[in-house]
């Protein structure tokens, strides 16, 4: 099938590659000429494990090409809209300008019977409006949210844990005939994952849009729940990692997303819960989501608490102290620094008078653009040279595997703050380190 992918960021670039891997003929479109140039050469414009291999494999097949010309989507039957919906400046609401521009552009090129599949995360109600906008063209809108995780994006796109189609429905809530035809076309696009047994949920626009923000809100709530428990642990001398292990054995709770520490960041969870609250307010049901305010506050408090911990191990002041921050990306296996807890804490400490050196295996370039005033080092050992305190802020495998004896050779003071609860406290203490962590004695 001929498909187009509009917007080639973390979501769209992977989606385009994955669609080509599934055997479709794909054109990816983006306004960013540098990104398109890289993708056209088969290079990934950002760090995502498996993406270079996916691009190499699919580019060689001749089924995948990239362009800045939207008109080249003409002739495709299915168009995936994968543009970003960042948080608006000074507001909780989502900025839909990229989505609106994409749909206005699409209108000139779609034909009757085409399917436009919306993948961007949007406030509920957006699909209804965009569906009306498309209607005169004879194309049909399906809301098809995406659940990929950065760092696992290729695997999550090729083997999703579920597919969701939000179809246009009539007054009785039944899919319209155009909706049913659109479903059949999307079933062809996703024939391989569907044949592998991936569950498919077919629903209406409103539900499909809500599924995405509900899922991210649940994940954010789970993380903030365990971080709230970490605050209790700190007040009582309990250990939040043992607590998480113990409650996580209950299959109704589950251990995943119960890692206490610096909290959640990135381009999705923080802005999605805020946009969800803003939308609930517009719908007159803000009370239903007032708990997300608390989820957000707990999350942001962890950053403040981490700076305080660093201050405590520096005998009450970080002014003039050397701090090594291990990690700049919002999570390991990503170079994404959007709303990164690691960088936010690094910048806070710098603003409060510390000399901060940040390192990261992949995200230094992005971090440097975001915070040019910070100092950057290539490796953990370089960053930690002469440090008064080391902060593990992003749990990259190489930081989890750090040898306390080796690191002790380069620091000024053997003090470590484990912002992600991934080190073995006993091993570090045995090596003479002062070990502090969030929610652990
Ligand atoms: C998230 C969702 O997990 C995806 O399902 C969704 O598709 C995506 O947002 C999106 O909306 O596009 P992602 O932003 O890649 O994916 O990152 P997550 O793996 O969810 O991690 C988010 C943050 O939570 C990271 O900063 C991570 O360090 C933190 N986290 C995660 C914790 O602090 N504790 C945990 O136990 C788990």
CSV table of C-alpha atoms and ligand atoms in Angstrom, one decimal:
chain,number,residue,atom,x,y,z
A,1,UNK,CA,0.0,0.0,0.0
A,2,UNK,CA,1.2,3.6,-0.6
A,3,UNK,CA,1.3,5.5,2.6
A,4,UNK,CA,2.5,8.9,3.7
A,5,UNK,CA,3.8,10.0,7.1
A,6,UNK,CA,3.6,13.7,7.9
A,7,UNK,CA,6.0,14.8,10.5
A,8,UNK,CA,9.3,12.9,10.9
A,9,UNK,CA,10.2,13.4,14.5
A,10,UNK,CA,10.7,10.7,17.1
A,11,UNK,CA,7.2,9.3,16.2
A,12,UNK,CA,7.0,9.8,12.5
A,13,UNK,CA,10.5,8.8,11.4
A,14,UNK,CA,10.1,5.5,13.2
A,15,UNK,CA,6.6,5.0,11.9
A,16,UNK,CA,7.8,5.7,8.3
A,17,UNK,CA,10.6,3.1,8.7
A,18,UNK,CA,8.3,0.6,10.3
A,19,UNK,CA,5.6,1.0,7.6
A,20,UNK,CA,8.2,0.3,4.9
A,21,UNK,CA,9.5,-2.7,6.9
A,22,UNK,CA,5.9,-4.0,6.8
A,23,UNK,CA,6.1,-3.9,3.0
A,24,UNK,CA,4.4,-0.6,2.2
A,25,UNK,CA,5.7,2.1,-0.1
A,26,UNK,CA,6.2,5.1,2.1
A,27,UNK,CA,6.9,8.8,1.7
A,28,UNK,CA,7.8,10.7,4.8
A,29,UNK,CA,7.4,14.5,4.9
A,30,UNK,CA,8.8,17.1,7.2
A,31,UNK,CA,9.4,20.9,7.0
A,32,UNK,CA,12.8,20.5,8.6
A,33,UNK,CA,15.2,20.2,5.6
A,34,UNK,CA,18.2,19.0,7.7
A,35,UNK,CA,16.1,16.2,9.1
A,36,UNK,CA,14.9,15.2,5.7
A,37,UNK,CA,18.4,15.3,4.3
A,38,UNK,CA,19.6,12.9,7.1
A,39,UNK,CA,16.7,10.5,6.6
A,40,UNK,CA,17.1,10.5,2.9
A,41,UNK,CA,20.7,9.4,3.4
A,42,UNK,CA,19.4,6.6,5.6
A,43,UNK,CA,20.7,8.4,8.7
A,44,UNK,CA,18.7,8.7,11.9
A,45,UNK,CA,18.4,12.4,12.9
A,46,UNK,CA,18.2,11.5,16.6
A,47,UNK,CA,19.4,8.6,18.8
A,48,UNK,CA,16.9,5.7,18.8
A,49,UNK,CA,18.2,2.2,19.2
A,50,UNK,CA,17.4,0.1,16.1
A,51,UNK,CA,16.4,3.1,13.9
A,52,UNK,CA,19.6,3.3,11.9
A,53,UNK,CA,19.3,-0.4,11.0
A,54,UNK,CA,15.6,0.0,10.2
A,55,UNK,CA,16.3,2.9,7.9
A,56,UNK,CA,19.2,1.2,6.2
A,57,UNK,CA,17.2,-2.0,5.6
A,58,UNK,CA,14.1,-0.1,4.3
A,59,UNK,CA,15.9,2.5,2.2
A,60,UNK,CA,17.8,-0.2,0.4
A,61,UNK,CA,14.4,-1.8,-0.4
A,62,UNK,CA,13.5,1.4,-2.4
A,63,UNK,CA,10.2,1.6,-0.5
A,64,UNK,CA,11.1,4.5,1.7
A,65,UNK,CA,11.8,8.1,0.7
A,66,UNK,CA,11.7,11.4,2.5
A,67,UNK,CA,10.9,14.9,1.2
A,68,UNK,CA,10.0,18.4,2.3
A,69,UNK,CA,7.4,18.6,-0.4
A,70,UNK,CA,3.9,17.9,0.9
A,71,UNK,CA,2.6,17.6,-2.7
A,72,UNK,CA,4.5,14.3,-2.9
A,73,UNK,CA,1.9,12.6,-0.8
A,74,UNK,CA,-0.5,12.6,-3.7
A,75,UNK,CA,-1.3,9.1,-4.8
A,76,UNK,CA,-1.0,7.7,-1.3
A,77,UNK,CA,-4.1,6.0,0.1
A,78,UNK,CA,-3.3,6.3,3.8
A,79,UNK,CA,-1.8,9.4,5.4
A,80,UNK,CA,-0.4,9.3,9.0
A,81,UNK,CA,-0.2,12.6,10.8
A,82,UNK,CA,2.6,12.4,13.3
A,83,UNK,CA,3.4,16.0,14.1
A,84,UNK,CA,4.1,17.3,17.6
A,85,UNK,CA,1.7,18.9,20.0
A,86,UNK,CA,3.9,20.6,22.5
A,87,UNK,CA,2.7,22.5,25.6
A,88,UNK,CA,1.7,26.1,24.8
A,89,UNK,CA,3.9,28.8,26.2
A,90,UNK,CA,2.6,30.0,29.6
A,91,UNK,CA,-0.4,27.7,29.4
A,92,UNK,CA,-1.2,24.0,30.2
A,93,UNK,CA,-3.0,23.5,26.9
A,94,UNK,CA,-1.5,21.8,23.9
A,95,UNK,CA,-0.4,23.8,20.9
A,96,UNK,CA,-2.2,22.4,17.9
A,97,UNK,CA,-0.7,24.7,15.3
A,98,UNK,CA,1.4,21.9,13.7
A,99,UNK,CA,-1.6,19.6,13.5
A,100,UNK,CA,-3.8,22.3,12.0
A,101,UNK,CA,-1.1,23.2,9.5
A,102,UNK,CA,-0.7,19.5,8.5
A,103,UNK,CA,-4.4,19.1,7.9
A,104,UNK,CA,-4.8,22.3,6.0
A,105,UNK,CA,-1.9,21.1,3.8
A,106,UNK,CA,-3.4,17.6,3.4
A,107,UNK,CA,-6.7,19.0,2.1
A,108,UNK,CA,-5.1,19.9,-1.2
A,109,UNK,CA,-3.8,16.4,-1.9
A,110,UNK,CA,-6.2,13.8,-0.5
A,111,UNK,CA,-8.7,12.0,-2.7
A,112,UNK,CA,-12.1,10.5,-2.0
A,113,UNK,CA,-11.6,7.2,-0.2
A,114,UNK,CA,-8.2,8.1,1.2
A,115,UNK,CA,-7.7,7.6,4.9
A,116,UNK,CA,-6.1,10.1,7.2
A,117,UNK,CA,-4.9,8.5,10.4
A,118,UNK,CA,-4.2,10.9,13.3
A,119,UNK,CA,-1.4,9.8,15.5
A,120,UNK,CA,-0.5,13.0,17.3
A,121,UNK,CA,-1.6,13.3,20.9
A,122,UNK,CA,-4.5,15.8,20.9
A,123,UNK,CA,-7.1,17.1,23.3
A,124,UNK,CA,-10.4,15.2,23.0
A,125,UNK,CA,-12.7,16.9,20.5
A,126,UNK,CA,-9.9,17.7,18.0
A,127,UNK,CA,-10.6,14.6,15.8
A,128,UNK,CA,-14.2,15.6,15.5
A,129,UNK,CA,-13.2,19.1,14.3
A,130,UNK,CA,-10.6,17.7,11.9
A,131,UNK,CA,-12.9,15.1,10.6
A,132,UNK,CA,-15.4,17.9,9.6
A,133,UNK,CA,-12.6,19.8,8.0
A,134,UNK,CA,-11.6,16.7,5.8
A,135,UNK,CA,-15.2,15.8,5.0
A,136,UNK,CA,-15.5,17.9,1.7
A,137,UNK,CA,-12.4,16.1,0.3
A,138,UNK,CA,-14.1,12.7,0.6
A,139,UNK,CA,-11.2,11.4,2.7
A,140,UNK,CA,-12.0,9.8,6.1
A,141,UNK,CA,-10.3,10.5,9.3
A,142,UNK,CA,-9.4,7.7,11.7
A,143,UNK,CA,-7.9,8.5,15.1
A,144,UNK,CA,-5.1,6.0,15.6
A,145,UNK,CA,-3.1,6.9,18.7
A,146,UNK,CA,0.5,5.8,19.2
A,147,UNK,CA,1.9,4.3,22.3
A,148,UNK,CA,5.6,3.9,21.5
A,149,UNK,CA,8.2,4.5,24.1
A,150,UNK,CA,11.4,6.3,23.2
A,151,UNK,CA,14.3,3.9,23.4
A,152,UNK,CA,11.9,1.1,22.3
A,153,UNK,CA,10.2,2.9,19.5
A,154,UNK,CA,11.1,0.5,16.7
A,155,UNK,CA,10.0,-2.6,18.6
A,156,UNK,CA,6.8,-0.8,19.9
A,157,UNK,CA,5.9,0.3,16.4
A,158,UNK,CA,6.5,-3.1,14.7
A,159,UNK,CA,5.0,-5.1,17.6
A,160,UNK,CA,2.6,-2.8,19.4
A,161,UNK,CA,0.8,-4.1,22.5
A,162,UNK,CA,-2.5,-2.9,21.0
A,163,UNK,CA,-3.9,-0.9,18.1
A,164,UNK,CA,-6.7,1.5,18.5
A,165,UNK,CA,-8.9,2.9,15.7
A,166,UNK,CA,-11.3,5.7,16.5
A,167,UNK,CA,-13.8,5.7,13.6
A,168,UNK,CA,-16.4,8.3,12.6
A,169,UNK,CA,-19.8,7.2,14.0
A,170,UNK,CA,-23.4,8.1,13.4
A,171,UNK,CA,-25.9,9.4,15.9
A,172,UNK,CA,-26.4,5.8,17.2
A,173,UNK,CA,-22.7,5.5,17.9
A,174,UNK,CA,-22.2,3.0,15.0
A,175,UNK,CA,-19.3,3.4,12.6
A,176,UNK,CA,-20.4,5.1,9.4
A,177,UNK,CA,-19.9,3.3,6.1
A,178,UNK,CA,-16.9,5.6,5.3
A,179,UNK,CA,-15.6,4.6,8.8
A,180,UNK,CA,-16.0,0.9,8.0
A,181,UNK,CA,-14.2,1.3,4.7
A,182,UNK,CA,-11.4,3.2,6.4
A,183,UNK,CA,-11.1,0.4,9.0
A,184,UNK,CA,-10.7,-2.1,6.2
A,185,UNK,CA,-7.9,0.0,4.7
A,186,UNK,CA,-6.1,0.3,8.0
A,187,UNK,CA,-6.4,-3.4,8.6
A,188,UNK,CA,-4.4,-3.9,5.4
A,189,UNK,CA,-1.8,-1.4,6.6
A,190,UNK,CA,-1.5,-3.3,9.9
A,191,UNK,CA,-2.0,-6.8,8.4
A,192,UNK,CA,1.3,-8.1,9.8
A,193,UNK,CA,0.8,-7.1,13.5
A,194,UNK,CA,-2.9,-8.0,13.3
A,195,UNK,CA,-2.0,-11.5,12.0
A,196,UNK,CA,0.5,-11.8,14.9
A,197,UNK,CA,-2.5,-11.4,17.3
A,198,UNK,CA,-2.0,-7.8,18.3
A,199,UNK,CA,-5.3,-6.8,20.0
A,200,UNK,CA,-7.3,-4.2,18.1
A,201,UNK,CA,-9.8,-1.9,19.8
A,202,UNK,CA,-12.2,-0.3,17.4
A,203,UNK,CA,-14.1,2.6,18.9
A,204,UNK,CA,-15.2,6.2,18.3
A,205,UNK,CA,-13.2,9.4,18.0
A,206,UNK,CA,-13.7,10.6,21.6
A,207,UNK,CA,-12.6,7.3,23.1
A,208,UNK,CA,-9.6,6.9,20.9
A,209,UNK,CA,-8.3,10.3,21.8
A,210,UNK,CA,-9.0,9.7,25.5
A,211,UNK,CA,-7.2,6.3,25.4
A,212,UNK,CA,-3.9,8.0,24.7
A,213,UNK,CA,-4.0,10.6,27.5
A,214,UNK,CA,-5.6,8.2,29.9
A,215,UNK,CA,-2.8,5.8,29.4
A,216,UNK,CA,-0.1,8.5,29.9
A,217,UNK,CA,-2.0,9.9,32.9
A,218,UNK,CA,-2.1,6.5,34.5
A,219,UNK,CA,1.6,6.0,34.0
A,220,UNK,CA,2.4,9.4,35.4
A,221,UNK,CA,0.2,8.7,38.4
A,222,UNK,CA,1.9,5.4,39.0
A,223,UNK,CA,5.3,7.1,39.0
A,224,UNK,CA,4.1,9.9,41.3
A,225,UNK,CA,2.4,7.4,43.6
A,226,UNK,CA,5.7,5.6,44.3
A,227,UNK,CA,7.5,9.0,44.6
A,228,UNK,CA,4.9,10.1,47.2
A,229,UNK,CA,5.7,6.8,49.0
A,230,UNK,CA,9.4,7.8,48.7
A,231,UNK,CA,8.6,11.0,50.7
A,232,UNK,CA,6.9,8.8,53.4
A,233,UNK,CA,10.0,6.5,53.3
A,234,UNK,CA,12.3,9.5,53.9
A,235,UNK,CA,10.2,10.6,56.9
A,236,UNK,CA,10.2,7.1,58.4
A,237,UNK,CA,13.5,5.5,57.5
A,238,UNK,CA,11.9,3.0,55.2
A,239,UNK,CA,13.2,1.9,51.8
A,240,UNK,CA,11.1,2.7,48.8
A,241,UNK,CA,12.7,0.1,46.5
A,242,UNK,CA,11.9,-2.7,48.9
A,243,UNK,CA,8.4,-1.3,49.2
A,244,UNK,CA,8.0,-1.2,45.4
A,245,UNK,CA,9.3,-4.7,45.1
A,246,UNK,CA,6.8,-5.9,47.8
A,247,UNK,CA,3.7,-4.2,46.4
A,248,UNK,CA,4.8,-4.9,42.9
A,249,UNK,CA,4.5,-8.7,43.5
A,250,UNK,CA,0.7,-8.1,43.6
A,251,UNK,CA,-0.2,-8.7,40.0
A,252,UNK,CA,-3.0,-6.2,40.3
A,253,UNK,CA,-0.4,-3.5,41.0
A,254,UNK,CA,2.7,-4.8,39.1
A,255,UNK,CA,6.3,-3.7,39.5
A,256,UNK,CA,6.6,-1.7,36.2
A,257,UNK,CA,6.7,2.1,36.5
A,258,UNK,CA,7.2,1.9,40.2
A,259,UNK,CA,10.8,3.1,40.1
A,260,UNK,CA,11.1,6.0,42.6
A,261,UNK,CA,13.6,8.7,41.9
A,262,UNK,CA,13.9,11.9,40.0
A,263,UNK,CA,10.5,11.4,38.4
A,264,UNK,CA,9.1,11.7,34.9
A,265,UNK,CA,10.1,14.0,32.1
A,266,UNK,CA,10.3,14.0,28.4
A,267,UNK,CA,8.1,15.3,25.6
A,268,UNK,CA,5.0,13.3,26.5
A,269,UNK,CA,4.0,12.6,30.1
A,270,UNK,CA,4.4,16.1,31.6
A,271,UNK,CA,2.7,18.0,28.8
A,272,UNK,CA,0.1,15.4,28.3
A,273,UNK,CA,-1.2,15.5,31.9
A,274,UNK,CA,-1.3,19.3,31.7
A,275,UNK,CA,-3.1,19.4,28.4
A,276,UNK,CA,-5.6,16.8,29.8
A,277,UNK,CA,-6.3,19.0,32.8
A,278,UNK,CA,-6.7,22.0,30.5
A,279,UNK,CA,-9.2,20.2,28.3
A,280,UNK,CA,-11.1,18.8,31.3
A,281,UNK,CA,-11.5,22.4,32.5
A,282,UNK,CA,-12.9,23.4,29.1
A,283,UNK,CA,-15.3,20.5,29.3
A,284,UNK,CA,-16.5,21.6,32.8
A,285,UNK,CA,-15.1,18.4,34.5
A,286,UNK,CA,-11.9,19.8,35.9
A,287,UNK,CA,-12.6,18.1,39.3
A,288,UNK,CA,-12.3,14.7,37.6
A,289,UNK,CA,-8.6,15.4,36.9
A,290,UNK,CA,-7.7,17.6,39.9
A,291,UNK,CA,-5.6,14.6,41.2
A,292,UNK,CA,-3.3,15.2,38.2
A,293,UNK,CA,-2.2,18.5,39.7
A,294,UNK,CA,-1.0,16.5,42.7
A,295,UNK,CA,0.7,14.0,40.3
A,296,UNK,CA,2.5,17.0,38.7
A,297,UNK,CA,3.5,18.6,42.0
A,298,UNK,CA,4.9,15.3,43.5
A,299,UNK,CA,6.9,14.9,40.3
A,300,UNK,CA,8.3,18.4,40.4
A,301,UNK,CA,9.1,18.2,44.2
A,302,UNK,CA,11.5,15.3,43.5
A,303,UNK,CA,13.7,17.6,41.5
A,304,UNK,CA,13.8,20.1,44.4
A,305,UNK,CA,14.5,17.3,46.8
A,306,UNK,CA,17.4,16.0,44.7
A,307,UNK,CA,19.0,19.4,44.8
A,308,UNK,CA,18.5,19.5,48.6
A,309,UNK,CA,20.1,16.0,48.9
A,310,UNK,CA,23.1,17.3,47.1
A,311,UNK,CA,23.2,20.2,49.4
A,312,UNK,CA,23.0,18.0,52.5
A,313,UNK,CA,26.0,15.9,51.4
A,314,UNK,CA,27.9,19.1,50.7
A,315,UNK,CA,27.5,20.0,54.4
A,316,UNK,CA,24.7,22.5,53.8
A,317,UNK,CA,25.9,24.5,50.7
A,318,UNK,CA,26.6,23.8,47.1
A,319,UNK,CA,27.9,27.3,46.4
A,320,UNK,CA,31.3,26.9,44.7
A,321,UNK,CA,31.1,23.1,44.9
A,322,UNK,CA,31.8,20.8,42.0
A,323,UNK,CA,28.9,18.7,41.0
A,324,UNK,CA,29.1,15.9,38.4
A,325,UNK,CA,25.7,15.1,36.9
A,326,UNK,CA,25.6,11.7,35.1
A,327,UNK,CA,22.9,11.8,32.5
A,328,UNK,CA,21.2,14.6,30.6
A,329,UNK,CA,18.5,12.7,28.7
A,330,UNK,CA,15.1,12.4,30.2
A,331,UNK,CA,15.6,8.6,30.3
A,332,UNK,CA,18.2,6.1,29.2
A,333,UNK,CA,18.6,5.0,25.5
A,334,UNK,CA,17.4,8.4,24.3
A,335,UNK,CA,19.0,11.7,23.4
A,336,UNK,CA,15.8,13.6,24.2
A,337,UNK,CA,16.3,16.3,26.7
A,338,UNK,CA,12.8,17.8,26.6
A,339,UNK,CA,11.7,18.5,30.2
A,340,UNK,CA,14.5,16.3,31.4
A,341,UNK,CA,14.6,15.9,35.2
A,342,UNK,CA,18.4,15.4,34.9
A,343,UNK,CA,19.0,18.7,33.1
A,344,UNK,CA,16.5,20.5,35.2
A,345,UNK,CA,18.4,19.5,38.4
A,346,UNK,CA,21.8,20.3,36.8
A,347,UNK,CA,20.6,23.7,35.8
A,348,UNK,CA,19.1,24.4,39.2
A,349,UNK,CA,22.3,23.6,41.0
A,350,UNK,CA,24.3,25.7,38.6
A,351,UNK,CA,21.9,28.6,39.2
A,352,UNK,CA,22.4,28.1,42.9
A,353,UNK,CA,26.1,28.6,42.6
A,354,UNK,CA,27.5,25.1,42.1
A,355,UNK,CA,30.0,24.3,39.3
A,356,UNK,CA,28.1,21.6,37.4
A,357,UNK,CA,29.6,19.3,34.8
A,358,UNK,CA,27.1,17.1,32.9
A,359,UNK,CA,27.8,14.0,30.9
A,360,UNK,CA,25.6,11.7,28.8
A,361,UNK,CA,26.3,9.0,26.3
A,362,UNK,CA,24.0,10.5,23.7
A,363,UNK,CA,22.4,13.7,24.7
A,364,UNK,CA,25.3,16.2,25.2
A,365,UNK,CA,24.6,18.0,21.9
A,366,UNK,CA,20.9,18.5,22.7
A,367,UNK,CA,21.7,19.4,26.3
A,368,UNK,CA,24.3,22.0,25.3
A,369,UNK,CA,21.8,23.7,23.0
A,370,UNK,CA,19.2,23.8,25.8
A,371,UNK,CA,21.7,24.9,28.6
A,372,UNK,CA,24.8,26.4,27.0
A,373,UNK,CA,26.0,27.7,30.4
A,374,UNK,CA,26.5,24.2,31.8
A,375,UNK,CA,29.9,22.5,31.4
A,376,UNK,CA,29.9,19.2,29.6
A,377,UNK,CA,32.2,16.2,29.6
A,378,UNK,CA,32.4,13.1,27.4
A,379,UNK,CA,32.6,10.4,30.1
A,380,UNK,CA,31.5,9.9,33.7
A,381,UNK,CA,35.2,9.8,34.8
A,382,UNK,CA,35.9,13.1,33.2
A,383,UNK,CA,32.8,14.7,34.6
A,384,UNK,CA,33.5,13.4,38.1
A,385,UNK,CA,37.1,14.7,38.1
A,386,UNK,CA,37.5,16.7,41.3
A,387,UNK,CA,33.8,16.5,42.2
A,388,UNK,CA,32.5,17.2,45.6
A,389,UNK,CA,29.4,15.2,44.8
A,390,UNK,CA,28.3,12.9,42.0
A,391,UNK,CA,24.6,12.8,41.0
A,392,UNK,CA,23.3,9.8,39.0
A,393,UNK,CA,20.4,11.5,37.2
A,394,UNK,CA,19.6,9.2,34.2
A,395,UNK,CA,20.0,5.4,34.6
A,396,UNK,CA,22.1,4.6,31.5
A,397,UNK,CA,23.5,1.0,31.8
A,398,UNK,CA,27.0,2.3,31.9
A,399,UNK,CA,26.3,4.5,35.0
A,400,UNK,CA,24.5,1.6,36.7
A,401,UNK,CA,27.7,-0.5,36.1
A,402,UNK,CA,30.1,2.2,37.5
A,403,UNK,CA,32.8,0.8,39.8
A,404,UNK,CA,32.8,2.8,43.1
A,405,UNK,CA,36.6,2.0,43.5
A,406,UNK,CA,37.4,3.4,40.1
A,407,UNK,CA,35.3,6.5,40.5
A,408,UNK,CA,36.8,7.1,43.9
A,409,UNK,CA,40.2,7.7,42.2
A,410,UNK,CA,39.0,10.9,40.4
A,411,UNK,CA,36.6,12.6,42.8
A,412,UNK,CA,37.5,15.1,45.6
A,413,UNK,CA,34.9,13.7,47.9
A,414,UNK,CA,33.4,10.3,47.8
A,415,UNK,CA,29.7,11.4,47.9
A,416,UNK,CA,27.0,10.1,45.5
A,417,UNK,CA,23.4,10.9,45.1
A,418,UNK,CA,21.5,8.1,43.3
A,419,UNK,CA,18.7,10.0,41.7
A,420,UNK,CA,17.3,6.8,40.1
A,421,UNK,CA,17.7,4.2,42.9
A,422,UNK,CA,19.7,1.9,40.7
A,423,UNK,CA,23.0,1.5,42.5
A,424,UNK,CA,23.8,-1.0,45.3
A,425,UNK,CA,24.1,1.2,48.4
A,426,UNK,CA,26.0,-1.5,50.3
A,427,UNK,CA,28.7,-1.8,47.6
A,428,UNK,CA,29.2,2.0,47.4
A,429,UNK,CA,29.3,2.4,51.2
A,430,UNK,CA,31.8,-0.5,51.4
A,431,UNK,CA,34.0,1.5,49.1
A,432,UNK,CA,33.9,4.4,51.5
A,433,UNK,CA,31.3,6.5,49.7
A,434,UNK,CA,28.6,8.6,51.3
A,435,UNK,CA,25.5,7.2,49.5
A,436,UNK,CA,22.2,9.0,49.4
A,437,UNK,CA,19.1,8.3,47.4
A,438,UNK,CA,15.5,9.4,47.2
A,439,UNK,CA,13.3,7.4,49.5
A,440,UNK,CA,16.0,5.2,50.9
A,441,UNK,CA,17.7,5.4,54.3
B,1,LIG,C1,5.6,7.7,27.2
B,1,LIG,C2,4.7,6.4,27.3
B,1,LIG,O1,5.3,5.4,28.1
B,1,LIG,C3,4.4,5.8,25.9
B,1,LIG,O2,3.5,4.7,26.0
B,1,LIG,C4,3.8,6.9,25.1
B,1,LIG,O3,3.5,6.5,23.7
B,1,LIG,C5,4.7,8.1,25.0
B,1,LIG,O4,5.0,8.6,26.3
B,1,LIG,C6,4.1,9.2,24.2
B,1,LIG,O5,3.1,9.8,24.6
B,1,LIG,O6,4.4,9.4,23.0
B,1,LIG,P1,8.2,8.0,26.9
B,1,LIG,O7,7.9,9.5,27.0
B,1,LIG,O8,9.1,7.6,25.8
B,1,LIG,O9,6.8,7.2,26.7
B,1,LIG,O10,8.9,7.6,28.2
B,1,LIG,P2,8.5,6.6,29.5
B,1,LIG,O11,9.2,5.3,29.3
B,1,LIG,O12,7.1,6.6,29.7
B,1,LIG,O13,9.2,7.4,30.7
B,1,LIG,C7,8.7,8.7,31.0
B,1,LIG,C8,9.5,9.2,32.2
B,1,LIG,O14,9.1,8.5,33.4
B,1,LIG,C9,11.0,9.1,32.1
B,1,LIG,O15,11.6,10.4,32.5
B,1,LIG,C10,11.4,8.0,33.1
B,1,LIG,O16,12.6,8.2,33.6
B,1,LIG,C11,10.3,8.2,34.1
B,1,LIG,N1,10.0,7.0,34.9
B,1,LIG,C12,9.5,5.8,34.3
B,1,LIG,C13,10.2,6.9,36.2
B,1,LIG,O17,10.6,8.0,36.9
B,1,LIG,N2,9.9,5.8,37.0
B,1,LIG,C14,9.4,4.7,36.3
B,1,LIG,O18,9.2,3.7,37.1
B,1,LIG,C15,9.3,4.7,35.0
